[in-house]
Amino acid sequence: MSFLRFAYQATPRSYTVRAFASETSFSPPTTAAYQVFDRAVKQKQRDCAASRDSGERSKIVDYVRDEVADRMMERLLDIKRKFDTIVELGSGSGHFSKLLELDKTSKALMIDSSKKALNRDPDEEFEVEVERVQADEEKLLETLPRNSQEAIVSCLSLHWINDLPGVLVQIKEALRPDGLFLGAMFGGDTLFELRTALQLAETDREGGISPHVSPMTDTKDISNLLGRAGFTLLTVDTDDVRIGYPSMWELIEDLRDMGEGNAIVGRRPFMHRDTLAAASAIYKELYGNEDGSISATFQIIYMIGWKPSSSQPKPLERGSAKTSLKDVL
């Protein structure tokens, strides 16, 4: 039985931000970031997902990452430049890299902390040369030298990073001047239906709540984080991707097979089945469709940033305009 139970629809929304960030040089923070996620647990979850049924279950639920990779590729194709190498950070099996063609780059460097996810599809055919590197995405500068890359992309992996500002700084430092960062990550409205149902059920049945859906970065914060990291010429926009499932149980099963299980530090190790049953009923009552199915929302935030360079266009000085806005209006 297919795990993509119903067709999904993507709803473009939100805004585009274009700004010129300061060219001040930032250095990665020297103090340890607050640990929101257990990265060791997350690596094990992704290893298990990539090896379950020899990876076949994982391939079935690639639909979200593959769709987002397609939309990222549309944005890359709008950039009229060919790169020698494109780094895919948190690549998994190469959802974005497998779409690359020789007119955009000659090589893809895939970096991921999960060795099994990285090598899930050893027979996958790529049009460009591919190099796979197992490394911790949170320690990027231990893998990539400063000022060494023309382009770095990330397709739905940054939401498991403990120190997102610090990793964005490392990405900027690894890029050459006028280097490109193109990313997509889950936004704050992702799985809000599931979060609401679980909280209401747990409050009713167990007298309190425990986090079961990861905290996500809010859309309005992304441009601030990119600017703080030192990127310039920013573009941020969002899509809402809604997917239908017969019930909450199929959704949870798909999330497990995606390697997207709960990895929050201090999480409750299990949930009582009657609590889950109550959550399923609440989900269907609040967010159910007329045919008895449910919908799940995945909010995707797309971002583009460039490392500052003297060759980039600069904003005109204040007061240099030759036409008065009053005259235009």
Tab-separated table of C-alpha atoms in Angstrom:
chain	number	residue	atom	x	y	z
A	1	MET	CA	0.000	0.000	0.000
A	2	SER	CA	1.351	3.393	-0.918
A	3	PHE	CA	2.118	5.739	1.955
A	4	LEU	CA	1.307	8.789	-0.182
A	5	ARG	CA	-2.374	8.330	0.421
A	6	PHE	CA	-3.747	11.437	-1.254
A	7	ALA	CA	-2.481	14.107	-3.592
A	8	TYR	CA	-0.913	17.135	-1.957
A	9	GLN	CA	-1.229	20.772	-2.861
A	10	ALA	CA	1.379	23.490	-2.425
A	11	THR	CA	0.118	26.951	-1.551
A	12	PRO	CA	2.622	29.782	-2.131
A	13	ARG	CA	2.381	32.507	0.465
A	14	SER	CA	4.193	34.986	2.667
A	15	TYR	CA	6.757	37.454	1.405
A	16	THR	CA	10.095	38.083	-0.228
A	17	VAL	CA	12.821	39.961	1.601
A	18	ARG	CA	15.657	41.606	-0.275
A	19	ALA	CA	18.270	43.329	1.817
A	20	PHE	CA	21.911	44.304	1.841
A	21	ALA	CA	23.653	42.900	4.907
A	22	SER	CA	26.713	44.406	6.504
A	23	GLU	CA	30.045	43.105	5.252
A	24	THR	CA	31.267	42.774	8.808
A	25	SER	CA	33.070	39.494	9.301
A	26	PHE	CA	31.522	37.131	11.824
A	27	SER	CA	33.208	34.188	13.474
A	28	PRO	CA	31.477	31.004	14.633
A	29	PRO	CA	30.623	31.105	18.339
A	30	THR	CA	33.215	29.568	20.625
A	31	THR	CA	30.799	28.537	23.362
A	32	ALA	CA	28.676	25.416	23.093
A	33	ALA	CA	25.135	25.973	21.840
A	34	TYR	CA	22.144	25.078	23.966
A	35	GLN	CA	21.193	21.502	23.158
A	36	VAL	CA	17.603	21.309	21.937
A	37	PHE	CA	18.048	18.093	19.953
A	38	ASP	CA	19.893	14.879	20.742
A	39	ARG	CA	21.989	14.598	17.608
A	40	ALA	CA	23.120	11.038	18.415
A	41	VAL	CA	19.497	9.899	18.643
A	42	LYS	CA	18.663	11.691	15.409
A	43	GLN	CA	21.536	9.975	13.618
A	44	LYS	CA	20.312	6.577	14.849
A	45	GLN	CA	16.756	7.368	13.736
A	46	ARG	CA	17.957	8.290	10.264
A	47	ASP	CA	20.224	5.254	10.065
A	48	CYS	CA	17.312	2.991	11.004
A	49	ALA	CA	14.970	4.682	8.535
A	50	ALA	CA	17.486	4.344	5.692
A	51	SER	CA	18.090	0.640	6.399
A	52	ARG	CA	14.498	-0.479	7.128
A	53	ASP	CA	13.496	-3.035	4.472
A	54	SER	CA	16.802	-2.335	2.703
A	55	GLY	CA	15.801	1.311	2.356
A	56	GLU	CA	12.580	0.608	0.447
A	57	ARG	CA	10.353	2.091	3.163
A	58	SER	CA	12.482	5.225	3.208
A	59	LYS	CA	12.202	5.601	-0.570
A	60	ILE	CA	8.394	5.427	-0.405
A	61	VAL	CA	8.225	8.454	1.900
A	62	ASP	CA	10.671	10.635	-0.035
A	63	TYR	CA	7.732	12.596	-1.445
A	64	VAL	CA	8.193	15.696	0.751
A	65	ARG	CA	11.949	15.998	0.258
A	66	ASP	CA	11.708	15.266	-3.468
A	67	GLU	CA	9.024	17.919	-3.945
A	68	VAL	CA	11.021	20.512	-2.011
A	69	ALA	CA	14.190	19.591	-3.949
A	70	ASP	CA	12.275	20.219	-7.200
A	71	ARG	CA	11.212	23.653	-5.975
A	72	MET	CA	14.754	24.460	-4.871
A	73	MET	CA	16.012	23.478	-8.309
A	74	GLU	CA	13.588	25.955	-9.888
A	75	ARG	CA	15.237	28.674	-7.813
A	76	LEU	CA	18.741	27.516	-8.767
A	77	LEU	CA	17.818	27.555	-12.457
A	78	ASP	CA	16.824	31.217	-12.089
A	79	ILE	CA	20.462	31.966	-11.194
A	80	LYS	CA	22.360	32.316	-14.456
A	81	ARG	CA	25.658	30.917	-13.295
A	82	LYS	CA	27.509	27.622	-13.546
A	83	PHE	CA	29.307	26.392	-10.429
A	84	ASP	CA	32.311	24.075	-10.409
A	85	THR	CA	31.032	22.248	-7.310
A	86	ILE	CA	27.767	22.435	-5.354
A	87	VAL	CA	27.789	21.217	-1.758
A	88	GLU	CA	24.564	19.614	-0.492
A	89	LEU	CA	24.570	19.884	3.301
A	90	GLY	CA	22.454	17.280	5.107
A	91	SER	CA	22.008	15.573	1.765
A	92	GLY	CA	20.609	12.222	2.832
A	93	SER	CA	20.581	10.089	-0.304
A	94	GLY	CA	20.955	13.177	-2.507
A	95	HIS	CA	17.440	14.482	-3.104
A	96	PHE	CA	18.804	17.718	-4.599
A	97	SER	CA	22.060	16.429	-6.081
A	98	LYS	CA	20.297	13.864	-8.275
A	99	LEU	CA	18.530	16.762	-10.040
A	100	LEU	CA	21.761	18.570	-10.935
A	101	GLU	CA	22.771	18.753	-14.580
A	102	LEU	CA	26.080	19.531	-16.238
A	103	ASP	CA	24.961	22.984	-17.357
A	104	LYS	CA	24.796	24.053	-13.676
A	105	THR	CA	27.753	22.181	-12.142
A	106	SER	CA	30.218	19.388	-12.801
A	107	LYS	CA	30.302	17.959	-9.262
A	108	ALA	CA	28.085	17.498	-6.212
A	109	LEU	CA	29.614	17.102	-2.747
A	110	MET	CA	27.084	15.384	-0.473
A	111	ILE	CA	27.618	15.811	3.297
A	112	ASP	CA	25.505	14.048	5.918
A	113	SER	CA	25.963	12.767	9.471
A	114	SER	CA	24.081	9.524	8.705
A	115	LYS	CA	26.286	7.118	6.769
A	116	LYS	CA	23.372	4.817	5.917
A	117	ALA	CA	21.212	7.675	4.633
A	118	LEU	CA	24.168	9.009	2.638
A	119	ASN	CA	24.751	5.618	0.971
A	120	ARG	CA	21.147	4.421	0.805
A	121	ASP	CA	21.081	4.439	-2.999
A	122	PRO	CA	24.548	3.299	-4.147
A	123	ASP	CA	23.253	2.493	-7.639
A	124	GLU	CA	21.498	5.845	-8.125
A	125	GLU	CA	22.554	7.466	-11.391
A	126	PHE	CA	23.701	11.083	-11.185
A	127	GLU	CA	24.401	13.235	-14.210
A	128	VAL	CA	27.271	14.977	-12.405
A	129	GLU	CA	30.235	13.601	-10.483
A	130	VAL	CA	29.294	12.791	-6.868
A	131	GLU	CA	31.426	12.643	-3.727
A	132	ARG	CA	29.893	11.473	-0.436
A	133	VAL	CA	31.317	12.634	2.914
A	134	GLN	CA	30.037	11.564	6.334
A	135	ALA	CA	30.445	14.541	8.663
A	136	ASP	CA	28.598	16.468	11.346
A	137	GLU	CA	26.642	19.325	9.773
A	138	GLU	CA	27.080	21.338	12.983
A	139	LYS	CA	30.891	21.269	12.491
A	140	LEU	CA	31.003	22.270	8.836
A	141	LEU	CA	34.314	24.132	9.007
A	142	GLU	CA	36.024	20.912	10.095
A	143	THR	CA	35.068	19.499	6.685
A	144	LEU	CA	35.147	22.523	4.373
A	145	PRO	CA	37.980	25.104	4.489
A	146	ARG	CA	37.074	28.773	4.685
A	147	ASN	CA	36.522	30.578	1.380
A	148	SER	CA	36.566	27.298	-0.549
A	149	GLN	CA	33.076	26.783	-2.023
A	150	GLU	CA	31.059	28.459	-4.757
A	151	ALA	CA	27.648	27.187	-3.659
A	152	ILE	CA	26.143	25.372	-0.663
A	153	VAL	CA	22.565	24.098	-0.584
A	154	SER	CA	20.527	22.447	2.167
A	155	CYS	CA	17.245	20.614	1.561
A	156	LEU	CA	15.231	20.038	4.761
A	157	SER	CA	18.058	19.319	7.200
A	158	LEU	CA	18.589	22.587	9.110
A	159	HIS	CA	15.592	22.032	11.414
A	160	TRP	CA	17.647	19.463	13.380
A	161	ILE	CA	20.546	21.873	14.009
A	162	ASN	CA	21.022	23.000	17.628
A	163	ASP	CA	22.892	26.202	16.766
A	164	LEU	CA	21.269	27.440	13.571
A	165	PRO	CA	22.852	30.939	13.720
A	166	GLY	CA	26.274	29.358	14.208
A	167	VAL	CA	25.836	26.932	11.301
A	168	LEU	CA	24.714	29.761	9.015
A	169	VAL	CA	27.896	31.618	9.955
A	170	GLN	CA	29.936	28.498	9.132
A	171	ILE	CA	28.201	28.192	5.760
A	172	LYS	CA	29.021	31.823	4.979
A	173	GLU	CA	32.639	31.346	6.074
A	174	ALA	CA	33.000	28.223	3.877
A	175	LEU	CA	31.783	30.130	0.803
A	176	ARG	CA	34.002	32.175	-1.470
A	177	PRO	CA	33.152	35.862	-1.899
A	178	ASP	CA	29.935	36.124	-3.939
A	179	GLY	CA	29.217	32.465	-3.093
A	180	LEU	CA	25.618	31.216	-3.020
A	181	PHE	CA	23.646	29.678	-0.156
A	182	LEU	CA	20.308	28.146	-1.152
A	183	GLY	CA	18.280	26.435	1.560
A	184	ALA	CA	14.883	25.061	2.495
A	185	MET	CA	13.723	24.147	5.981
A	186	PHE	CA	10.501	23.399	7.826
A	187	GLY	CA	8.781	26.484	9.239
A	188	GLY	CA	6.888	27.063	12.467
A	189	ASP	CA	3.476	26.003	11.114
A	190	THR	CA	4.717	22.544	10.148
A	191	LEU	CA	2.472	19.793	11.576
A	192	PHE	CA	0.517	22.273	13.690
A	193	GLU	CA	-2.471	19.912	13.443
A	194	LEU	CA	-0.521	17.017	14.949
A	195	ARG	CA	0.987	19.238	17.639
A	196	THR	CA	-2.444	20.526	18.684
A	197	ALA	CA	-4.033	17.067	18.776
A	198	LEU	CA	-1.217	15.566	20.855
A	199	GLN	CA	-1.219	18.445	23.342
A	200	LEU	CA	-4.973	18.318	23.876
A	201	ALA	CA	-4.990	14.540	24.265
A	202	GLU	CA	-2.022	14.484	26.634
A	203	THR	CA	-3.469	17.245	28.779
A	204	ASP	CA	-6.774	15.394	29.045
A	205	ARG	CA	-5.385	11.885	29.636
A	206	GLU	CA	-2.125	12.529	31.489
A	207	GLY	CA	-2.568	15.938	33.085
A	208	GLY	CA	0.328	17.615	31.289
A	209	ILE	CA	2.189	17.852	28.013
A	210	SER	CA	5.573	16.832	26.659
A	211	PRO	CA	7.050	18.099	23.381
A	212	HIS	CA	6.499	15.633	20.535
A	213	VAL	CA	6.884	17.953	17.536
A	214	SER	CA	10.165	19.811	17.207
A	215	PRO	CA	10.292	23.586	17.653
A	216	MET	CA	10.653	25.247	14.250
A	217	THR	CA	12.102	28.579	13.216
A	218	ASP	CA	9.495	31.211	12.462
A	219	THR	CA	9.425	32.665	8.964
A	220	LYS	CA	10.055	36.256	10.041
A	221	ASP	CA	13.239	35.223	11.871
A	222	ILE	CA	15.007	33.668	8.879
A	223	SER	CA	15.973	36.932	7.174
A	224	ASN	CA	17.280	38.236	10.512
A	225	LEU	CA	19.372	35.083	11.015
A	226	LEU	CA	20.793	35.285	7.499
A	227	GLY	CA	21.635	38.957	7.935
A	228	ARG	CA	23.214	38.287	11.319
A	229	ALA	CA	25.352	35.549	9.737
A	230	GLY	CA	26.677	38.090	7.213
A	231	PHE	CA	24.756	37.155	4.062
A	232	THR	CA	23.626	39.809	1.620
A	233	LEU	CA	21.052	40.048	-1.218
A	234	LEU	CA	18.580	37.962	0.772
A	235	THR	CA	15.434	36.328	-0.571
A	236	VAL	CA	12.974	34.470	1.682
A	237	ASP	CA	9.626	32.947	0.691
A	238	THR	CA	7.370	30.122	1.864
A	239	ASP	CA	5.079	27.381	0.618
A	240	ASP	CA	2.480	25.412	2.539
A	241	VAL	CA	2.427	21.785	1.377
A	242	ARG	CA	-0.672	19.890	2.542
A	243	ILE	CA	-0.769	16.103	2.355
A	244	GLY	CA	-3.746	13.851	2.976
A	245	TYR	CA	-3.644	10.675	5.101
A	246	PRO	CA	-6.362	8.194	6.101
A	247	SER	CA	-5.648	8.921	9.775
A	248	MET	CA	-3.024	10.169	12.212
A	249	TRP	CA	-1.510	6.680	12.437
A	250	GLU	CA	-0.346	6.704	8.803
A	251	LEU	CA	1.117	10.176	9.278
A	252	ILE	CA	3.134	9.044	12.304
A	253	GLU	CA	4.298	5.948	10.437
A	254	ASP	CA	5.473	8.033	7.491
A	255	LEU	CA	7.341	10.425	9.792
A	256	ARG	CA	9.156	7.479	11.358
A	257	ASP	CA	10.125	6.113	7.940
A	258	MET	CA	11.366	9.581	6.947
A	259	GLY	CA	13.704	9.585	9.960
A	260	GLU	CA	11.736	12.528	11.361
A	261	GLY	CA	10.927	11.036	14.768
A	262	ASN	CA	11.119	13.018	17.993
A	263	ALA	CA	14.734	13.758	19.033
A	264	ILE	CA	14.180	16.562	21.546
A	265	VAL	CA	16.413	16.399	24.616
A	266	GLY	CA	14.318	15.395	27.646
A	267	ARG	CA	11.513	13.955	25.528
A	268	ARG	CA	9.128	11.448	27.091
A	269	PRO	CA	10.285	7.972	25.952
A	270	PHE	CA	6.793	6.749	25.059
A	271	MET	CA	3.122	7.728	24.890
A	272	HIS	CA	0.267	5.613	26.200
A	273	ARG	CA	-1.776	4.063	23.446
A	274	ASP	CA	-5.029	5.456	24.822
A	275	THR	CA	-3.472	8.958	24.650
A	276	LEU	CA	-2.548	8.375	21.023
A	277	ALA	CA	-6.041	7.052	20.302
A	278	ALA	CA	-7.522	10.198	21.836
A	279	ALA	CA	-5.143	12.344	19.772
A	280	SER	CA	-6.215	10.536	16.609
A	281	ALA	CA	-9.883	11.232	17.380
A	282	ILE	CA	-9.158	14.888	18.174
A	283	TYR	CA	-7.124	15.265	14.973
A	284	LYS	CA	-9.977	13.896	12.871
A	285	GLU	CA	-12.528	16.066	14.677
A	286	LEU	CA	-10.561	19.305	14.312
A	287	TYR	CA	-8.842	18.812	10.961
A	288	GLY	CA	-10.702	15.961	9.296
A	289	ASN	CA	-11.954	16.111	5.717
A	290	GLU	CA	-15.439	15.217	4.556
A	291	ASP	CA	-14.286	11.803	3.320
A	292	GLY	CA	-12.905	10.907	6.775
A	293	SER	CA	-9.259	11.540	5.920
A	294	ILE	CA	-7.014	14.117	7.577
A	295	SER	CA	-4.603	16.743	6.251
A	296	ALA	CA	-1.097	17.524	7.490
A	297	THR	CA	0.629	20.842	6.775
A	298	PHE	CA	4.337	21.128	6.017
A	299	GLN	CA	5.408	24.769	5.916
A	300	ILE	CA	8.544	25.165	3.822
A	301	ILE	CA	10.769	28.236	4.139
A	302	TYR	CA	13.057	28.860	1.152
A	303	MET	CA	16.057	31.131	1.532
A	304	ILE	CA	18.760	32.534	-0.714
A	305	GLY	CA	21.782	34.459	0.514
A	306	TRP	CA	25.108	35.517	-0.960
A	307	LYS	CA	28.463	35.988	0.704
A	308	PRO	CA	29.417	39.679	0.424
A	309	SER	CA	31.738	40.665	-2.403
A	310	SER	CA	32.949	43.963	-3.834
A	311	SER	CA	31.504	42.894	-7.205
A	312	GLN	CA	27.932	42.783	-5.893
A	313	PRO	CA	25.510	45.683	-6.445
A	314	LYS	CA	25.305	48.109	-3.535
A	315	PRO	CA	22.346	50.243	-2.406
A	316	LEU	CA	22.499	53.874	-3.446
A	317	GLU	CA	23.385	56.426	-0.807
A	318	ARG	CA	20.525	58.085	1.033
A	319	GLY	CA	19.374	61.235	-0.774
A	320	SER	CA	20.875	60.286	-4.144
A	321	ALA	CA	17.517	59.684	-5.863
A	322	LYS	CA	16.841	61.949	-8.853
A	323	THR	CA	13.051	61.532	-8.840
A	324	SER	CA	10.824	62.598	-5.983
A	325	LEU	CA	8.353	59.999	-4.751
A	326	LYS	CA	5.894	62.875	-4.214
A	327	ASP	CA	6.011	63.660	-7.947
A	328	VAL	CA	5.416	60.021	-8.851
A	329	LEU	CA	2.389	59.734	-6.585
